[in-house]
Coordinates of C-alpha atoms in Angstrom, one line a residue:
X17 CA 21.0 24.9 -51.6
X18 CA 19.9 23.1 -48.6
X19 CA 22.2 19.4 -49.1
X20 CA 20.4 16.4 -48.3
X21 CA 22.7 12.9 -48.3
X22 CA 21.0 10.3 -50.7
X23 CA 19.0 12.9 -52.2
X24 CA 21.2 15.8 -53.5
X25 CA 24.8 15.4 -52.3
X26 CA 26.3 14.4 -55.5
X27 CA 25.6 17.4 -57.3
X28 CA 28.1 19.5 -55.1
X29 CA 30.2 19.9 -57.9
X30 CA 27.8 20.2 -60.5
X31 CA 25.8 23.4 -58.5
X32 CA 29.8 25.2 -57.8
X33 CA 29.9 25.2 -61.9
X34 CA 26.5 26.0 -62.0
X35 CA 27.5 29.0 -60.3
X36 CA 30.3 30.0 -62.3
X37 CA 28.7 30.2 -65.1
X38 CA 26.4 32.3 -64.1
X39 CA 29.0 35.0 -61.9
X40 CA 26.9 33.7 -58.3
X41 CA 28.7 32.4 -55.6
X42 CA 27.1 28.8 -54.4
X43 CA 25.8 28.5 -50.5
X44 CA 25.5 24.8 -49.4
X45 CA 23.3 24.8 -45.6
X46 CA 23.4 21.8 -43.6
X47 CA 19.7 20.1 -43.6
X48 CA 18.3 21.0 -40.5
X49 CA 15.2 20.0 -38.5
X50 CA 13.5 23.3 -39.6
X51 CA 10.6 23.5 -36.6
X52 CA 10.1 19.6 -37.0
X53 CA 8.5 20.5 -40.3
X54 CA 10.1 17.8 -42.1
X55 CA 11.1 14.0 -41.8
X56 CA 14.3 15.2 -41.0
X57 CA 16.9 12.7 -39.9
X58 CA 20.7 13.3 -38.4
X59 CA 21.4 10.8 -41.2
X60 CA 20.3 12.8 -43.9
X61 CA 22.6 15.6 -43.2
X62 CA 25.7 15.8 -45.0
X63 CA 28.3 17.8 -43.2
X64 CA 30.2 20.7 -43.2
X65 CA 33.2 18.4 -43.4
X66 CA 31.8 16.1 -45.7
X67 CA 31.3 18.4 -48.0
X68 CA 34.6 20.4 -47.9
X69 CA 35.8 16.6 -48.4
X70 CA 33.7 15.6 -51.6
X71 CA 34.4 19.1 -53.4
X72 CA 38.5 18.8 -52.4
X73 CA 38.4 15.4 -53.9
X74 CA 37.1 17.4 -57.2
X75 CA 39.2 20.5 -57.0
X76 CA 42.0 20.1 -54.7
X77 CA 42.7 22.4 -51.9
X78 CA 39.9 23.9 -50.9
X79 CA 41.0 27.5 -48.6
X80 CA 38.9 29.1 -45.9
X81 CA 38.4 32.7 -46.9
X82 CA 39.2 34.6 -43.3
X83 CA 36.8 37.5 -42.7
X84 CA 34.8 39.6 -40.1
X85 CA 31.5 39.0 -41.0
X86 CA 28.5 38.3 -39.2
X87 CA 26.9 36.1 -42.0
X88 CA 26.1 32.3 -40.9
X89 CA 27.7 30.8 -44.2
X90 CA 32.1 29.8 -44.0
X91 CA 33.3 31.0 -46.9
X92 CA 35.6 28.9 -49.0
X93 CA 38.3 29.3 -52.2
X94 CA 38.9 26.7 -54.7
X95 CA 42.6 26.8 -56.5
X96 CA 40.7 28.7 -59.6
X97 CA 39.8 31.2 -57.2
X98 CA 35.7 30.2 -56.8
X99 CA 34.5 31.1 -53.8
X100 CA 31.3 29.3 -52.3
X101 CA 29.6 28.7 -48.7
X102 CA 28.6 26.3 -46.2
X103 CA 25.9 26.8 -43.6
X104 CA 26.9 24.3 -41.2
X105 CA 23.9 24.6 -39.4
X106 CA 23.3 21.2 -37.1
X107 CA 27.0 20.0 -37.0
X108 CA 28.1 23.8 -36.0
X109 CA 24.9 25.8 -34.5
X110 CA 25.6 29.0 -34.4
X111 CA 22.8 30.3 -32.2
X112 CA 24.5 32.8 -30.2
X113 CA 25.2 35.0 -32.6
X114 CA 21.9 34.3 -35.1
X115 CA 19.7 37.3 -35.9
X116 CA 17.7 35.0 -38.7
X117 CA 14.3 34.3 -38.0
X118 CA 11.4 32.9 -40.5
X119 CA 8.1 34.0 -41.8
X120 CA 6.3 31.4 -43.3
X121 CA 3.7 30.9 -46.4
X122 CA 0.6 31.3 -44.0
X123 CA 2.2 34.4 -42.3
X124 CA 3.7 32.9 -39.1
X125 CA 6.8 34.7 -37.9
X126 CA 9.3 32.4 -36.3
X127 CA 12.4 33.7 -33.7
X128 CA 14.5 30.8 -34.5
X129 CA 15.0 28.6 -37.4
X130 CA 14.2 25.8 -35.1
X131 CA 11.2 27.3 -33.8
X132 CA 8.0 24.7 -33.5
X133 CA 5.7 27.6 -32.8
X134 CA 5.6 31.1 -34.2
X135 CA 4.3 34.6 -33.8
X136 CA 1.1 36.6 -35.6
X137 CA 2.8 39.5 -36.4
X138 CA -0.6 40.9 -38.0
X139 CA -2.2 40.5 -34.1
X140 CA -0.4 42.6 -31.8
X141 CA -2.4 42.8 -28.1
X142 CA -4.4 46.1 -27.3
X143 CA -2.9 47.6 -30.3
X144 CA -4.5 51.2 -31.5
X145 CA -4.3 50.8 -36.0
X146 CA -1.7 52.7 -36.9
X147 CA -1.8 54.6 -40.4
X148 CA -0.5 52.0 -43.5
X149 CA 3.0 54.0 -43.8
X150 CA 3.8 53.4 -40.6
X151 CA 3.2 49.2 -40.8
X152 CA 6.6 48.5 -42.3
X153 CA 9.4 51.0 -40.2
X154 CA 6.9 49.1 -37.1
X155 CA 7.7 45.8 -38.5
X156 CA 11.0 46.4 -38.7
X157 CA 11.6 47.8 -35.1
X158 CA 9.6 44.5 -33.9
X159 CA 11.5 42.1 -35.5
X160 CA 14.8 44.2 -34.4
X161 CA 13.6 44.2 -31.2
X162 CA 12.7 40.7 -30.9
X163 CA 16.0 39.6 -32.0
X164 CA 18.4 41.8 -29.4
X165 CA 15.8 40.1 -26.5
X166 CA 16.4 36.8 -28.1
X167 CA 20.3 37.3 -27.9
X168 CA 19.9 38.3 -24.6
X169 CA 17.9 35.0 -24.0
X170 CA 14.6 36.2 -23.2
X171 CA 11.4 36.2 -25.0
X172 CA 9.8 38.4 -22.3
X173 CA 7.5 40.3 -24.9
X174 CA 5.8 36.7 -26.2
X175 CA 3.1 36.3 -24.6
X176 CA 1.0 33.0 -25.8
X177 CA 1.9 33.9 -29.5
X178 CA 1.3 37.6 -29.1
X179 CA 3.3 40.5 -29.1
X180 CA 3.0 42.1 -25.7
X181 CA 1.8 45.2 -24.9
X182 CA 4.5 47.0 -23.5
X183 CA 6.6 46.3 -26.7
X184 CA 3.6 48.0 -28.8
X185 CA 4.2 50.7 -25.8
X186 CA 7.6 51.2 -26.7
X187 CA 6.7 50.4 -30.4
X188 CA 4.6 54.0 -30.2
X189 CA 7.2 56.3 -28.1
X190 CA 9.8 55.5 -31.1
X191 CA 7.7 56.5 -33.7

């Protein structure tokens, strides 16, 4: 549940019980100026502490859960043993390590969550069709390609909203 102060915040509690009734364990994200998409406002966002400060004031003490995980979301336990997440997303970017990326109602891929402009993934530049079977395991190697250039900071294969040819190159060796 993205958390927007004036809006939502005060139904924190409410959405953790929510989620116990139902066995699901409750993620609260940040709201973030998704791609300047929205109004958004640094005094809209309720934060990560703010948060873990409204919910203790309901619950008591409120316990990071330590683990290895490469997840955006801080895990959290309440005294009754509930566990629920924050995506502290603008008070605590966590760009480094992100491998999310965003493909939107009209079909735009985006690289980052932040992202103002987006790929075509149905265009890819002096592309030969490939047969229908092969669309999704090409898909997939795209987007995990994309994302280990993207950690590396480049986006050498974008090419003015086009997937380059020498990753469709590479795209064909693999399969």
């Amino acid at each position: 549940t993205v958390i927007i102060k004036g809006y939502n915040d005060d139904e924190l509690i409410d959405l953790i019980e929510y989620g116990k009734t139902v066995g699901g364990e409750v993620r609260f994200i940040e709201y973030m100026d998704v791609g300047g998409a929205t109004d958004w406002s640094m005094n809209q966002v309720l934060s990560r502490a703010e948060m873990l400060e409204h919910i203790g004031r309901h619950y008591g003490e409120v316990t990071p859960i330590v683990e290895n995980s490469v997840a955006p979301a801080e895990r959290f336990r309440l005294p009754d043993g509930t566990s629920f997440g924050i995506i502290p997303s603008t008070t605590t970017p966590f760009c480094r390590s992100c491998d999310r990326s965003r493909l939107t109602a009209d079909g735009m891929w985006y690289l980052c969550l932040y992202a103002k402009d987006g790929l075509d993934p149905t265009f890819v530049e002096d592309a030969p069709p490939r047969p229908h079977d092969a669309t999704a395991h090409t898909t997939a190697f795209i987007l995990a390609d994309t994302i280990d250039q993207r950690r590396a900071g480049s986006l050498r294969a974008r090419v003015g909203g086009r997937l380059h040819r020498a990753q469709v190159q590479l795209l064909h060796r693999v399969q």
